[in-house]
Each structure stands twice: as C-alpha cells, then as structure tokens.
C-alpha positions as a printed NumPy array, in Angstrom:
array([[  3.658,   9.099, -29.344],
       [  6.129,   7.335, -27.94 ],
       [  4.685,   8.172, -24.707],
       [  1.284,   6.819, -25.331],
       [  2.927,   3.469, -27.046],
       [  4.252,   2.676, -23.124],
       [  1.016,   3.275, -21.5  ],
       [ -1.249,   1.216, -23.991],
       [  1.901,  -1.49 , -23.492],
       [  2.035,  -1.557, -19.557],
       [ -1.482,  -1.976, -19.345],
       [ -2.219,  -5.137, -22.051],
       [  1.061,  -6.286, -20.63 ],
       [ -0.426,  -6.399, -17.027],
       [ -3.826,  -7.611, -18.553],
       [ -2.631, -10.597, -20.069],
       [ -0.151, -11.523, -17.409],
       [ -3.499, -11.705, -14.633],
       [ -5.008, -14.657, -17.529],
       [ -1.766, -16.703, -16.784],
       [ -1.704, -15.372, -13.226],
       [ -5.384, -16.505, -13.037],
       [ -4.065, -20.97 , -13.542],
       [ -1.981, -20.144, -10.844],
       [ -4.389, -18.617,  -8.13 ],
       [ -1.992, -15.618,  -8.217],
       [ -3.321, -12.23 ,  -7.032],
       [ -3.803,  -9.221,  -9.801],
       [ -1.168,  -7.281,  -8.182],
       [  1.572, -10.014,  -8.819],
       [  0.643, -10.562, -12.157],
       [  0.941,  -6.636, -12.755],
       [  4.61 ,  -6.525, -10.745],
       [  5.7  ,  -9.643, -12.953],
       [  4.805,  -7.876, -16.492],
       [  6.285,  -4.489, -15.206],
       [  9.679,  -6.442, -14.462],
       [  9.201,  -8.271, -18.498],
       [  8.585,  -4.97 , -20.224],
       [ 11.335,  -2.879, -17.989],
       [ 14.471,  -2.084, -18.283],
       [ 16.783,  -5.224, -17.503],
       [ 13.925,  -7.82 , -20.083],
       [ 11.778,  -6.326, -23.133],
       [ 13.178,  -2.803, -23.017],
       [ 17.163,  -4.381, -23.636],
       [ 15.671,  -4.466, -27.352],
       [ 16.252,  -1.031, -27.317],
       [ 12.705,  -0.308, -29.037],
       [ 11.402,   3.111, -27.794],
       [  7.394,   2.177, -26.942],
       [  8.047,  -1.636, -26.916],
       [  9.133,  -1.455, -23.569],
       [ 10.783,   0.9  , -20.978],
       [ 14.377,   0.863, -22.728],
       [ 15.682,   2.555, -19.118],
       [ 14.649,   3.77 , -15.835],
       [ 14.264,   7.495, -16.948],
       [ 11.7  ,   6.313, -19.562],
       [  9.301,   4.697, -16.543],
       [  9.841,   8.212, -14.298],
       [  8.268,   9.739, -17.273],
       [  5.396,   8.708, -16.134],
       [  5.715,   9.293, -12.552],
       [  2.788,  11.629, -11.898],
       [  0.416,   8.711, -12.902],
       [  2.005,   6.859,  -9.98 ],
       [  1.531,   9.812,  -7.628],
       [ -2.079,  10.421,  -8.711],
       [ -2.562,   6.257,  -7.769],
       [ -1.308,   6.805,  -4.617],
       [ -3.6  ,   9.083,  -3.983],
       [ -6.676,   7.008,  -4.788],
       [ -5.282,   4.662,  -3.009],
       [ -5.026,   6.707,   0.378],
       [ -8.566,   7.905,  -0.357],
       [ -9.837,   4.555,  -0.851],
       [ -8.434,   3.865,   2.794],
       [ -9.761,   6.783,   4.522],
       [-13.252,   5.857,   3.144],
       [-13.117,   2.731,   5.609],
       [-13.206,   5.2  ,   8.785],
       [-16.869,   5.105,   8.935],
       [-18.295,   6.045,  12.482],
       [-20.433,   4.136,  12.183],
       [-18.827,   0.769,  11.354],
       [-15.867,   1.956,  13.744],
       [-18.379,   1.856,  16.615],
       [-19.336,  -1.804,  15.819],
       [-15.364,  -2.746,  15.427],
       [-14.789,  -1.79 ,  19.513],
       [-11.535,  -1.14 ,  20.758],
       [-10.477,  -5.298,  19.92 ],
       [-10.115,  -4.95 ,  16.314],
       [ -7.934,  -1.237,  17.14 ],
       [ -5.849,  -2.704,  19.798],
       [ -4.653,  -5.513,  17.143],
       [ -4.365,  -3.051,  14.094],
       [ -1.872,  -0.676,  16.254],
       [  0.064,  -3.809,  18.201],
       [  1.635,  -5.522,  15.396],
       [  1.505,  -3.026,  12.944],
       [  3.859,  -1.25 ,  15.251],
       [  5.512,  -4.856,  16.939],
       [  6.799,  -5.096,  12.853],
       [  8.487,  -1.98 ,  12.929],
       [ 10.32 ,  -2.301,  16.29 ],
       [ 11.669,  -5.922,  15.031],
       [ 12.53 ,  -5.068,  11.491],
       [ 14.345,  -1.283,  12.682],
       [ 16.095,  -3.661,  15.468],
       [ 17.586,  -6.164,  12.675],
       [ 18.345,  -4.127,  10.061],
       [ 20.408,  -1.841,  12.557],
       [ 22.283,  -4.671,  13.926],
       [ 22.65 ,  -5.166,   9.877],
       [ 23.715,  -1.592,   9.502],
       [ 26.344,  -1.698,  12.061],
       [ 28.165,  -4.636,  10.05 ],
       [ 27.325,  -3.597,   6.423],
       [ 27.873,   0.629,   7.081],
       [ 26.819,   2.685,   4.033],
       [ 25.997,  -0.014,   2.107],
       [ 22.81 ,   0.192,   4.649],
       [ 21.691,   3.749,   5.639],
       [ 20.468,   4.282,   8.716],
       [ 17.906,   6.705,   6.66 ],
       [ 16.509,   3.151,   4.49 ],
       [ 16.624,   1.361,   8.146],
       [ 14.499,   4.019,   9.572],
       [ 12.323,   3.601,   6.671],
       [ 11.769,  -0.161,   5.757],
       [ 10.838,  -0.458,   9.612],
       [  7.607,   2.066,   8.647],
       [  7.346,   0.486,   5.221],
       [  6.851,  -2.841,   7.575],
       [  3.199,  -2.023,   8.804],
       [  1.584,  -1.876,   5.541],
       [ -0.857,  -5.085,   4.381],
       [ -2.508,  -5.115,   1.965],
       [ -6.169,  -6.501,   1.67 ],
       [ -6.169,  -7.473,  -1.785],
       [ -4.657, -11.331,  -1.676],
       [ -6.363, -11.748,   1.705],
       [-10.239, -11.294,   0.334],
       [ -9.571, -12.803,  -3.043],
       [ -8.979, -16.328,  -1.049],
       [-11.732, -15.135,   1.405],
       [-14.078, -14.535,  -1.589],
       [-12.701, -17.821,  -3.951],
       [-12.729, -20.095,  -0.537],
       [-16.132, -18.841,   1.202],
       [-14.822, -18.102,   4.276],
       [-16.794, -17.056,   7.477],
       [-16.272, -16.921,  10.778],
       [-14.643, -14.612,  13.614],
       [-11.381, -14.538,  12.202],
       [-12.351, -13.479,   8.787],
       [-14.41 , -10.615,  10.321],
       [-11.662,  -8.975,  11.905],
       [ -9.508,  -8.715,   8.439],
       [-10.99 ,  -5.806,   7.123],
       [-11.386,  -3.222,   9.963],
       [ -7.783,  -4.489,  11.059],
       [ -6.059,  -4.4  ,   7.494],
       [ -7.507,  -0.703,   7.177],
       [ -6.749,   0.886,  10.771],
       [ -2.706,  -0.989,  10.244],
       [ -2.644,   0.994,   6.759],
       [ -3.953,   4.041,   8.745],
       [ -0.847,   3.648,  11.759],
       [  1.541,   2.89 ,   8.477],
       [  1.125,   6.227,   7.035],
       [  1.497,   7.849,  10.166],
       [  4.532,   5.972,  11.657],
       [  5.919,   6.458,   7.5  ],
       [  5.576,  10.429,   7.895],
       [  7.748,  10.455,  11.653],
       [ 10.23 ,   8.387,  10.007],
       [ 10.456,  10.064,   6.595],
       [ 11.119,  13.129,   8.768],
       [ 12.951,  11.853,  11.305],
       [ 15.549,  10.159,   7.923],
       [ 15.037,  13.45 ,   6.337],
       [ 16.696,  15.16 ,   9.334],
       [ 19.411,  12.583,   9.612],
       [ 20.68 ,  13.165,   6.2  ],
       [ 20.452,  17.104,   5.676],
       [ 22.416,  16.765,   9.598],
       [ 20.315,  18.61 ,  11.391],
       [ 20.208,  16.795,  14.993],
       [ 17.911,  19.565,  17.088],
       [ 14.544,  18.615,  18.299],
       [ 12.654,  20.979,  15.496],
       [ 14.256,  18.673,  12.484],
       [ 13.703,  15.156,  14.312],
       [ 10.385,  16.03 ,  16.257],
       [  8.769,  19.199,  15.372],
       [  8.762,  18.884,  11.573],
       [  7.014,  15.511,  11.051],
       [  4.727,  16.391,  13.703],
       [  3.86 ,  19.822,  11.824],
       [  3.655,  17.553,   8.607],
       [  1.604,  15.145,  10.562],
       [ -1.155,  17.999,  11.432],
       [ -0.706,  20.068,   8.65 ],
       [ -1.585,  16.655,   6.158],
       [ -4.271,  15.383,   8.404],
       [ -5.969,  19.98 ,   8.463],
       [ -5.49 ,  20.271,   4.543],
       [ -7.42 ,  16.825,   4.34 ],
       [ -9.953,  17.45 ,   6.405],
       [-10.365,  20.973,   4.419],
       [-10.504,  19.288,   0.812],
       [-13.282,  16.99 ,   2.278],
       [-15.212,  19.259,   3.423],
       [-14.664,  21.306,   0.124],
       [-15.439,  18.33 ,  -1.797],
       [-18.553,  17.567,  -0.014],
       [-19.872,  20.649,  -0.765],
       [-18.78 ,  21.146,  -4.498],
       [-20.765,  17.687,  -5.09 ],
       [-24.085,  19.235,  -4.094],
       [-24.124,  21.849,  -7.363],
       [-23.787,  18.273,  -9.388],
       [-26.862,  15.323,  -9.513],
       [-25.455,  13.2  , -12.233],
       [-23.209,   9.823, -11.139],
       [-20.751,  10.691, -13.995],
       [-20.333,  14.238, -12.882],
       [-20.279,  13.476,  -9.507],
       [-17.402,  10.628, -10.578],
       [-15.879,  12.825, -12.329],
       [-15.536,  15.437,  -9.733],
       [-14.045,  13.057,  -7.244],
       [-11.213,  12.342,  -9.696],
       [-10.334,  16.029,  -9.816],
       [-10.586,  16.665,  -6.306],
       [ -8.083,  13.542,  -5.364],
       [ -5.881,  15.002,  -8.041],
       [ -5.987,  18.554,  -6.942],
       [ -5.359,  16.907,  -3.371],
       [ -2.315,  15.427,  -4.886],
       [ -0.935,  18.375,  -6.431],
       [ -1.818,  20.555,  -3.073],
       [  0.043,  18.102,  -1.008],
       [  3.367,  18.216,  -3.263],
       [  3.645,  21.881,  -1.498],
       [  7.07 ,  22.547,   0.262],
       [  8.273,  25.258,   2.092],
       [ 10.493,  26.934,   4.717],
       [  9.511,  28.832,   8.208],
       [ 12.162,  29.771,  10.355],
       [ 14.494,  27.314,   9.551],
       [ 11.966,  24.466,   9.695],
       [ 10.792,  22.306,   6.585],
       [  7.594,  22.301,   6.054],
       [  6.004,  19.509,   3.925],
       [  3.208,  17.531,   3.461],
       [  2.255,  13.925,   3.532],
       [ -0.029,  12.77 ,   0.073],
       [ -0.868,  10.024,   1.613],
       [ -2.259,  11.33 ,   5.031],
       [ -3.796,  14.195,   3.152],
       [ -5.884,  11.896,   0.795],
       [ -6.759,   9.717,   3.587],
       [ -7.949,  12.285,   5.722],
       [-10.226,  13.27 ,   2.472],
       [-11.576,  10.201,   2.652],
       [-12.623,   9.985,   6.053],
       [-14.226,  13.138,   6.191],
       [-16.26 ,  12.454,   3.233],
       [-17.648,   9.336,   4.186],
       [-18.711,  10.439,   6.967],
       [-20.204,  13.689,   5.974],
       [-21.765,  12.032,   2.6  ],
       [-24.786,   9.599,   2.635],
       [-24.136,   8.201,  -0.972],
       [-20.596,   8.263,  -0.713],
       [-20.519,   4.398,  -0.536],
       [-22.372,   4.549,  -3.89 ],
       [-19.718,   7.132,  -5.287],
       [-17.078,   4.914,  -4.065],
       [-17.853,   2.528,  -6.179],
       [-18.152,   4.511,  -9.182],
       [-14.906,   5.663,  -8.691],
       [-12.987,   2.473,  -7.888],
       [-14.211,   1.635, -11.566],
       [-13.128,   4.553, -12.97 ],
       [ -9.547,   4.135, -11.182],
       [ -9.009,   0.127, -12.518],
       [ -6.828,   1.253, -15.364],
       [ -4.849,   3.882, -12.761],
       [ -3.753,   1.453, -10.248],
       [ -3.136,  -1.475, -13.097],
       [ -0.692,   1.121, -14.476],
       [  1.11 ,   1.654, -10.822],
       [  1.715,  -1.612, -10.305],
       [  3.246,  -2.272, -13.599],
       [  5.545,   0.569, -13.802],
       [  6.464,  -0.52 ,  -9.976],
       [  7.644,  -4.046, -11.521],
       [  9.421,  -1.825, -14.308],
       [ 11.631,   0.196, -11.527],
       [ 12.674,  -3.135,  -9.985],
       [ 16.451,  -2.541, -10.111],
       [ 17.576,  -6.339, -10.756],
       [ 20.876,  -6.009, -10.826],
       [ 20.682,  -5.076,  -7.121],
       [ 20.39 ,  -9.029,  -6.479],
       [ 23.609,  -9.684,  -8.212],
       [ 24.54 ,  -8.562,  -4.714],
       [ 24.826, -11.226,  -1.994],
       [ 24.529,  -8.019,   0.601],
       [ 21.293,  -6.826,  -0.926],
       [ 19.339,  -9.907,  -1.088],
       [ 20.726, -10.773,   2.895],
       [ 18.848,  -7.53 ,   3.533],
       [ 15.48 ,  -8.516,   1.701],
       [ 15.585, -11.74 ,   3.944],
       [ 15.811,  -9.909,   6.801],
       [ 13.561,  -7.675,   6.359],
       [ 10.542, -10.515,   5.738],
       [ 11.602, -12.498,   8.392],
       [ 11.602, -10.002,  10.793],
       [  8.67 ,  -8.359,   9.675],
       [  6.697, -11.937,   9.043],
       [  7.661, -12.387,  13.138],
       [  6.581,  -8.963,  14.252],
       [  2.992,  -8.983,  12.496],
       [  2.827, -12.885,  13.869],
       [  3.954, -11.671,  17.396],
       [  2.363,  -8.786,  17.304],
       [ -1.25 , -10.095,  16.303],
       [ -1.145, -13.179,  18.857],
       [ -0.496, -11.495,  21.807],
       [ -2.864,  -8.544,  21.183],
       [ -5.476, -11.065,  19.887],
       [ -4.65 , -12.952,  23.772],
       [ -4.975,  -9.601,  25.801],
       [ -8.15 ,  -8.002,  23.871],
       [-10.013, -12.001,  24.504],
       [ -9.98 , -13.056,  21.222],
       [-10.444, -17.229,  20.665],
       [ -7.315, -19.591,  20.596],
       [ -7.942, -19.791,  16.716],
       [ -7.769, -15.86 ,  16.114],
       [ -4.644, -16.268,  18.383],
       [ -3.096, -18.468,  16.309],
       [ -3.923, -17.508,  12.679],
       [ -4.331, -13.852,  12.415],
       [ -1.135, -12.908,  11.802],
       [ -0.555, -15.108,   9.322],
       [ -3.335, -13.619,   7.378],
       [ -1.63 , -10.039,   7.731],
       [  1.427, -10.92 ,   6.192],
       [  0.716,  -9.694,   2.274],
       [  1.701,  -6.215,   1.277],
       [  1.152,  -3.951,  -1.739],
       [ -0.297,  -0.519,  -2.954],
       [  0.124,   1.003,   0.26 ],
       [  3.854,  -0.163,   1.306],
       [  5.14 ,   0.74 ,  -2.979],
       [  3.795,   4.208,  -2.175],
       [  5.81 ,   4.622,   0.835],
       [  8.983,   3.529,  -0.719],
       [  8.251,   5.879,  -3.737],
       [  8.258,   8.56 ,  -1.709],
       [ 11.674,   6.926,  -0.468],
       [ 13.069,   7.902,  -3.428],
       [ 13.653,  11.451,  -2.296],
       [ 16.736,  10.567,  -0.819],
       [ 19.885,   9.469,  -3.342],
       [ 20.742,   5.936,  -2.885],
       [ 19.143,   5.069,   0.533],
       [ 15.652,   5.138,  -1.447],
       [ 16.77 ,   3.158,  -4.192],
       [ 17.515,   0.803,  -1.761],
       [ 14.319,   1.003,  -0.06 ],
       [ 12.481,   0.825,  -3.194],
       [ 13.939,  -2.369,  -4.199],
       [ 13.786,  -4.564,  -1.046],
       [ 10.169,  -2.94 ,  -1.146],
       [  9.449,  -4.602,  -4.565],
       [ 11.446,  -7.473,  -3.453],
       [  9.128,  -8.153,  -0.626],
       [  5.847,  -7.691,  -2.056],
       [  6.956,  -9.974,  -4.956],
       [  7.274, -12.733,  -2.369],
       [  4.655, -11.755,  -0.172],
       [  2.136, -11.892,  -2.853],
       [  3.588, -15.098,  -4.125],
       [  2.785, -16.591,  -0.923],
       [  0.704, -14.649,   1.037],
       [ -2.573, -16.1  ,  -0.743],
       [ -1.482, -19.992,   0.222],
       [ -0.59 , -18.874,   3.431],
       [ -3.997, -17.642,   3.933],
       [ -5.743, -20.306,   2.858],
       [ -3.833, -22.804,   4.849],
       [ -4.43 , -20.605,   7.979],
       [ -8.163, -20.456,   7.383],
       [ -8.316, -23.905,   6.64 ],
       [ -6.834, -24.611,   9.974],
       [ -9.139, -21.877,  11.966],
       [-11.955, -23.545,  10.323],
       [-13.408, -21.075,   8.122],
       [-13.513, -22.277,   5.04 ],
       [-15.946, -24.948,   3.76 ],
       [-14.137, -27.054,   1.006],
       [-17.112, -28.244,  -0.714],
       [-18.258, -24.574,  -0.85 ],
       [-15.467, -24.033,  -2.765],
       [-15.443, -26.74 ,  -5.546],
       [-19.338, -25.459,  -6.391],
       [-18.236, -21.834,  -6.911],
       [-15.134, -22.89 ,  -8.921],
       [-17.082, -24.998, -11.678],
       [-18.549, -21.933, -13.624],
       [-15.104, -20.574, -14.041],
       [-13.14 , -23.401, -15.72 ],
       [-14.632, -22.391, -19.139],
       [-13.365, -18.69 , -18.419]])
C-alpha cells in the first residue's frame, strides 16, 4: 500500500507542479525535478509520513526498476529517429556537427575536472571525471521544441535541431559505455588493455547485436497482432524484456562482460523503424502510453537529489565547472563544425547555444553511475544539479538565440498565445 501511496503522490505532485511551471514558461521536465526534490527526502518526506513522501533515499530505490524501464523507452524513442530515409536528407552537415561538439564537451569538461581532481583528490574520482565528461554530450530536445513550437520558429537553424539533438544522444551513449568501462576498470585495478579497451568495446558490439536481434524479433512478433492496442501493448513488453535482457552480466576468461540498456534499446529502435512501415504510427501510440512512465522518472530523479551535497563549497565548485566547461565545448564545438561543414554566419553563431539543455538521456547515464560507491553519487548529483539549471535556462537561452538568428516571428507568437490564457 504504502508502495502505491508514493507512486499516485510523485505523479499528482509532478502534475500540479507543470500548472505553476506552465506561468513561468518552464519546461515539463523542470517542473517534474522541482516536485521530486519537495516530496523527497531532505522537504515533504522529513514529516516522516510513510506514502506522503519519500521519508529516505531507500524508499525512492524502491522503485528503481520503473526508472530502468524509462530509460529504456527513452533509448528506444531515440533509435526511432535513425530513419534511412530522413538520414539521407540530413547529409553528412548535420553528422559532422552532432559528433564535433558532442565530443568537443567531453574533451573540455574531462580536461577541467582533472585539473580539479588533481587539487581536490578523492573528494573527485577520476572514475566520476571520466564519467561527467560522457554525461556532457547529452541534450535534450524537450526545452528546445517547446520554445520552437510556443515561438513559431522556422528557418535553417531550427531545421538542424532535431537530426543534430538525436545523432549527439546517439555519440553520448556510445562515448558513456567506453567510459563506464574504461572507470569500471580503473576502480576494480585492472590496468591491461582487455579491462580498459576490450571490454567496453565487447559491450559496445554485444549491446548494439542483442538490439539489432530484439528488433528484428519484435518486428516479426507484431505481424501475428492487427489491433493498435495489441500492437501497443506488445511494444511495451518487448522494451521491457529488452531491459531485463540487457541487465545480463557475466565473466569469460577473466573479462567482464556486460551490456549497455541504453545502446541495446536504441539499437531496437533503429532497426524497427526501419524495417516497419507503420512504426511512426506505433510510435505514437506508445509515447502516449509511456507519459505517466517518464513523469514518474523525472520525479523520483528530483527525489534522489542529495541536497546536503551543496552544503559543500567543493561540490557546488564542481557543478560550476562542469556547466561552464561543458556550455563552452557544445558552443565551440558547434561553431566551428557549423564554419567547416558551410553552414551561414547565423547557424555559426547560435547553434550551440540551442544545444545547451539536458535531461532524460544525461539522468540515465548518471543512474547507471551509481554502480560505483561514492564516485556515482557524486555523478548523480552534479547530474541533477546541471539539468536543474540547464532547464531553468536553457528555454530563454533559446529563445534569445532564435530571436537573434531571426527565426522567430513575434507577432506569430502573441496570436498563438491568446487561446491559452483561459487555460
């Protein structure tokens, strides 16, 4: 019961944070990381009420497999962008960009937090260096289109988000699953080439074969079903079987052998989209069906925020850092890719800005983080630390940057806003 009492309470917590969220122009996501943080530990739950609120941080891992069953969709969602056919109309400009400063953030945020590590020594892992520098490709789309959507905004620039904001979540999970390895190896000690190089690379393969297996399993399972519901619901259990199949680790020859969810459920999602003429359809249906899911994650990410990490003057230097550097590397990266691949002087300019939000995709990387004691926690937090701010003001940031590029038309704004103000 008392189970079911923190569910229904995360979720009309995060619902009726997005109606104040909404007079602020605030994306969904912050809204849900704001009520997770109210009803966690360190706010509602120091009442001490069981099903009020998450009275401690073993009471929100309780329902951790929700979290890893969102992550999933989430990948899958992704991989369902990596349609040939709209990846031949994207050309190599839009790839070029995606893998530049999605990779230009790493470098700049692995170079600062070492010089970071060297001064602050355990306090700073090299494992949660290693990390937040993958965790540092992520964007996420969400804040991005909702002031492309609000604002009306057309125009070169904003047709380069999406194929770019999908490919950088793409070279995130991959450069995630060399690092997670490469950390992995770092703390059990093991130095030799098989623990730094050979075992993310197996993981790397071995996620991206067991994907491309499920989605071809998957398309052909949906052909014994005709119905949209059963066809729905048979896309929920094969993202959760994917899930469960990916949690697999094992040992060969003194080699670990694990799997990436993410990669695996991406990989999924490529191959059926492009195997599957409705699947745009069933996409759809699913995203619907997965609202409640993902509302959920983000919540019970607010709910893990560890606040008393702040009280620490070391801790919050690090969160700093870590935006700045990563803010610079998708600006640097983005301007000078956008110059070599022949984009205009406005692409140039405000690309990178528009790249700077992140979300779903970089809170699943640092909750697989967690696997290692202490350096995860630390990742974790900064994590939520940074997508807090991000989403606080990525959205302006946007608009200011679109505003300046010229894509937005101000008037076409104030008509679309009227209908709402009675909402």
């Amino acid at each position: 019961m008392t189970l079911l009492f923190c569910i229904s309470i995360a979720l009309l917590a995060g619902l009726m944070m997005t109606r104040l969220a909404n007079h602020f122009h605030l994306p969904a996501v912050t809204a849900y990381l704001i009520a997770g943080i109210l009803i966690g530990p360190y706010c509602l739950g120091q009442l001490g009420v069981e099903g009020l609120g998450f009275v401690s941080h073993e009471s929100v891992t309780m329902l951790s497999a929700l979290s890893e069953v969102a992550l999933g969709f989430i990948a899958f969602a992704i991989g369902n962008e990596f349609r040939i056919s709209q990846l031949r109309k994207i050309g190599s400009q839009a790839t070029i960009i995606a893998v530049v400063q999605a990779l230009t953030a790493t470098v700049l945020v692995d170079l600062a937090l070492f010089a970071l590590h060297l001064m602050l020594g355990d306090k700073l892992p090299l494992t949660a260096v290693l990390m937040l520098g993958a965790v540092a490709t992520a964007t996420a789309p969400a804040a991005t289109m909702m002031v492309v959507n609000e604002y009306k905004a057309k125009g070169p620039l904003v047709d380069l988000l999406l194929p770019i904001v999908a490919l950088d979540d793409a070279v995130g999970l991959v450069v995630f699953a060399i690092s997670f390895g490469v950390a992995r190896a770092i703390s059990a000690g093991q130095f030799h080439i098989a623990a730094i190089i050979l075992e993310p690379m197996i993981e790397i393969v071995l996620s991206l074969a067991l994907g491309t297996v499920m989605g071809f399993l998957f398309h052909y399972s949906e052909r014994f079903f005709h119905s949209n519901s059963k066809r729905t619901s048979l896309s929920v259990a094969f993202v959760i079987l994917t899930v469960a199949l990916s949690m697999l680790e094992f040992d060969v020859g003194g080699i670990h052998v694990g799997l990436s969810s993410l990669l695996v459920c991406m990989m999924m999602g490529t191959v059926f989209c492009n195997i599957c003429n409705f699947s745009e359809e069933l996409m759809d249906r699913v995203d619907n069906w997965t609202t409640p899911v993902m509302a959920l994650f983000f919540v019970l990410s607010g709910a893990e925020l560890e606040l008393n990490v702040f009280l620490d003057a070391a801790i919050v230097g690090i969160g700093f850092v870590y935006i700045l550097f990563r803010s610079l590397g998708k600006y640097v990266g983005a301007f000078f890719s956008s110059r070599i691949t022949g984009c205009s002087s406005a692409i140039q300019k405000y690309l990178g800005i528009t790249l700077l939000p992140q979300a779903g995709v970089a809170l699943g990387m640092s909750l697989k983080a967690l696997q290692f004691p202490g350096a995860g926690d630390l990742v974790r937090n900064v994590t939520l630390f940074s997508v807090l701010i991000y989403e606080l003001v990525g959205p302006l940031a946007t608009k200011i940057a679109l505003l300046a590029a010229g894509e937005i038309d101000e008037s076409g704004r104030k008509s679309s806003r009227v209908p709402n103000k009675n909402n």
